[in-house]
Amino acid sequence: MNDCVFCKIIDGDIPSEKLYEDELMIIIKDIAPKAEKHYLAIPKKHYKLFSEMTEQDAADLGKCIRKIGDLADSLGLENGFRFIINQGDDAEQTVFHLHMHLIGGQKLTTRNYLKDH
Ligand code: 5GP
Ligand code: ZN
């Protein structure tokens, strides 16, 4: 049984504010935004770390990142955004399904990093 919250969101078993979906990823609003705009771009395939990725996963993640470049304006990130991927304990990754934070919609400061301490 898969207890992953992001897999459940992808499957529609947990509700989310979904802004985009294609065959490789979804983009949703973060439930606890750290800036005016805070989205999560979540590859549909479940894995936690870069070190677990197959060559195909790497190619797919590259496509997702390129697509984010096309979508940024329509997400209200036309003036730029911060792109963060937390990996493992020192980064305090809390959801063990690799995801990309897209943070913007305002002038960003160090406060708009994901962890406050
Ligand atoms: P991490 O710390 O793993 O890089 O980031 C996990 C992010 O997922 C956090 O910013 C957290 O607010 C967000 N999050 C956790 N659970 C949910 C949820 O059920 N729905 C949404 N939309 N975001 C979530
Ligand atoms: Zn998952």
GROMACS .gro file of C-alpha atoms and ligand atoms in nm:
model
  142
    1MET     CA    1   0.000   0.000   0.000
    2ASN     CA    2   0.130   0.344  -0.097
    3ASP     CA    3   0.098   0.604   0.178
    4CYS     CA    4   0.247   0.887  -0.027
    5VAL     CA    5   0.041   1.206  -0.005
    6PHE     CA    6   0.152   1.325  -0.349
    7CYS     CA    7   0.064   0.992  -0.513
    8LYS     CA    8  -0.280   1.029  -0.356
    9ILE     CA    9  -0.310   1.384  -0.492
   10ILE     CA   10  -0.202   1.263  -0.839
   11ASP     CA   11  -0.463   0.984  -0.820
   12GLY     CA   12  -0.731   1.232  -0.707
   13ASP     CA   13  -0.776   1.058  -0.370
   14ILE     CA   14  -0.672   1.375  -0.185
   15PRO     CA   15  -0.810   1.707  -0.315
   16SER     CA   16  -0.574   1.980  -0.434
   17GLU     CA   17  -0.583   2.306  -0.626
   18LYS     CA   18  -0.446   2.178  -0.954
   19LEU     CA   19  -0.322   2.435  -1.204
   20TYR     CA   20  -0.170   2.209  -1.467
   21GLU     CA   21  -0.151   1.844  -1.560
   22ASP     CA   22   0.010   1.646  -1.839
   23GLU     CA   23   0.131   1.289  -1.875
   24LEU     CA   24   0.446   1.356  -1.671
   25MET     CA   25   0.353   1.598  -1.391
   26ILE     CA   26   0.096   1.801  -1.206
   27ILE     CA   27   0.133   2.153  -1.070
   28ILE     CA   28  -0.065   2.234  -0.754
   29LYS     CA   29  -0.077   2.512  -0.497
   30ASP     CA   30   0.125   2.438  -0.183
   31ILE     CA   31  -0.106   2.395   0.114
   32ALA     CA   32   0.122   2.616   0.331
   33PRO     CA   33   0.255   2.886   0.098
   34LYS     CA   34   0.587   3.052   0.186
   35ALA     CA   35   0.532   3.345  -0.056
   36GLU     CA   36   0.255   3.514  -0.254
   37LYS     CA   37   0.276   3.230  -0.505
   38HIS     CA   38   0.399   2.887  -0.403
   39TYR     CA   39   0.341   2.592  -0.632
   40LEU     CA   40   0.455   2.234  -0.632
   41ALA     CA   41   0.546   2.073  -0.963
   42ILE     CA   42   0.522   1.701  -0.896
   43PRO     CA   43   0.641   1.434  -1.141
   44LYS     CA   44   0.378   1.161  -1.159
   45LYS     CA   45   0.634   0.888  -1.102
   46HIS     CA   46   0.707   0.821  -0.734
   47TYR     CA   47   1.071   0.841  -0.624
   48LYS     CA   48   1.237   1.038  -0.344
   49LEU     CA   49   1.590   1.124  -0.449
   50PHE     CA   50   1.794   1.214  -0.755
   51SER     CA   51   2.008   0.912  -0.672
   52GLU     CA   52   1.710   0.683  -0.735
   53MET     CA   53   1.635   0.820  -1.082
   54THR     CA   54   1.661   0.611  -1.395
   55GLU     CA   55   1.783   0.762  -1.722
   56GLN     CA   56   1.418   0.785  -1.828
   57ASP     CA   57   1.327   0.966  -1.504
   58ALA     CA   58   1.608   1.214  -1.574
   59ALA     CA   59   1.483   1.276  -1.927
   60ASP     CA   60   1.126   1.317  -1.799
   61LEU     CA   61   1.229   1.559  -1.524
   62GLY     CA   62   1.415   1.765  -1.783
   63LYS     CA   63   1.096   1.785  -1.990
   64CYS     CA   64   0.901   1.893  -1.682
   65ILE     CA   65   1.151   2.170  -1.607
   66ARG     CA   66   1.136   2.291  -1.967
   67LYS     CA   67   0.755   2.293  -1.950
   68ILE     CA   68   0.768   2.500  -1.630
   69GLY     CA   69   0.956   2.757  -1.835
   70ASP     CA   70   0.660   2.777  -2.074
   71LEU     CA   71   0.403   2.789  -1.793
   72ALA     CA   72   0.569   3.043  -1.565
   73ASP     CA   73   0.392   3.349  -1.707
   74SER     CA   74   0.049   3.189  -1.684
   75LEU     CA   75   0.121   3.095  -1.321
   76GLY     CA   76   0.188   3.458  -1.232
   77LEU     CA   77   0.564   3.407  -1.218
   78GLU     CA   78   0.648   3.637  -1.508
   79ASN     CA   79   0.892   3.839  -1.297
   80GLY     CA   80   1.088   3.534  -1.193
   81PHE     CA   81   1.072   3.263  -0.933
   82ARG     CA   82   1.277   3.056  -0.693
   83PHE     CA   83   1.311   2.685  -0.774
   84ILE     CA   84   1.381   2.449  -0.485
   85ILE     CA   85   1.407   2.072  -0.455
   86ASN     CA   86   1.464   1.942  -0.104
   87GLN     CA   87   1.656   1.617  -0.083
   88GLY     CA   88   1.682   1.416   0.236
   89ASP     CA   89   1.713   1.490   0.606
   90ASP     CA   90   1.945   1.792   0.607
   91ALA     CA   91   1.708   1.971   0.369
   92GLU     CA   92   1.416   1.858   0.585
   93GLN     CA   93   1.236   1.695   0.296
   94THR     CA   94   0.897   1.610   0.440
   95VAL     CA   95   0.722   1.444   0.146
   96PHE     CA   96   0.928   1.160   0.007
   97HIS     CA   97   0.809   1.197  -0.352
   98LEU     CA   98   1.043   1.424  -0.547
   99HIS     CA   99   0.884   1.762  -0.616
  100MET     CA  100   0.986   2.108  -0.726
  101HIS     CA  101   0.886   2.418  -0.532
  102LEU     CA  102   0.812   2.723  -0.750
  103ILE     CA  103   0.806   3.035  -0.535
  104GLY     CA  104   0.740   3.390  -0.650
  105GLY     CA  105   0.474   3.649  -0.712
  106GLN     CA  106   0.672   3.901  -0.504
  107LYS     CA  107   1.028   4.017  -0.442
  108LEU     CA  108   1.180   3.721  -0.262
  109THR     CA  109   1.400   3.736   0.047
  110THR     CA  110   1.572   3.473   0.257
  111ARG     CA  111   1.239   3.440   0.442
  112ASN     CA  112   1.099   3.279   0.131
  113TYR     CA  113   1.331   2.984   0.160
  114LEU     CA  114   1.128   2.690   0.274
  115LYS     CA  115   1.256   2.645   0.626
  116ASP     CA  116   1.256   2.929   0.877
  117HIS     CA  117   1.552   2.821   1.087
  1185GP     P1  118   0.927   1.935   0.125
  1185GP     O1  119   0.949   1.986   0.266
  1185GP     O2  120   0.914   1.784   0.122
  1185GP     O3  121   1.024   1.988   0.024
  1185GP     O4  122   0.789   1.999   0.081
  1185GP     C1  123   0.664   1.942   0.101
  1185GP     C2  124   0.563   2.049   0.072
  1185GP     O5  125   0.438   1.987   0.052
  1185GP     C3  126   0.545   2.151   0.186
  1185GP     O6  127   0.569   2.282   0.136
  1185GP     C4  128   0.399   2.131   0.228
  1185GP     O7  129   0.336   2.252   0.264
  1185GP     C5  130   0.337   2.067   0.107
  1185GP     N1  131   0.226   1.977   0.135
  1185GP     C6  132   0.224   1.875   0.226
  1185GP     N2  133   0.106   1.811   0.222
  1185GP     C7  134   0.032   1.872   0.126
  1185GP     C8  135  -0.100   1.850   0.077
  1185GP     O8  136  -0.174   1.761   0.120
  1185GP     N3  137  -0.143   1.934  -0.023
  1185GP     C9  138  -0.063   2.033  -0.074
  1185GP     N4  139  -0.116   2.108  -0.172
  1185GP     N5  140   0.062   2.055  -0.029
  1185GP    C10  141   0.108   1.977   0.070
  119ZN      ZN  142   0.442   0.932  -0.430
   0.00000   0.00000   0.00000
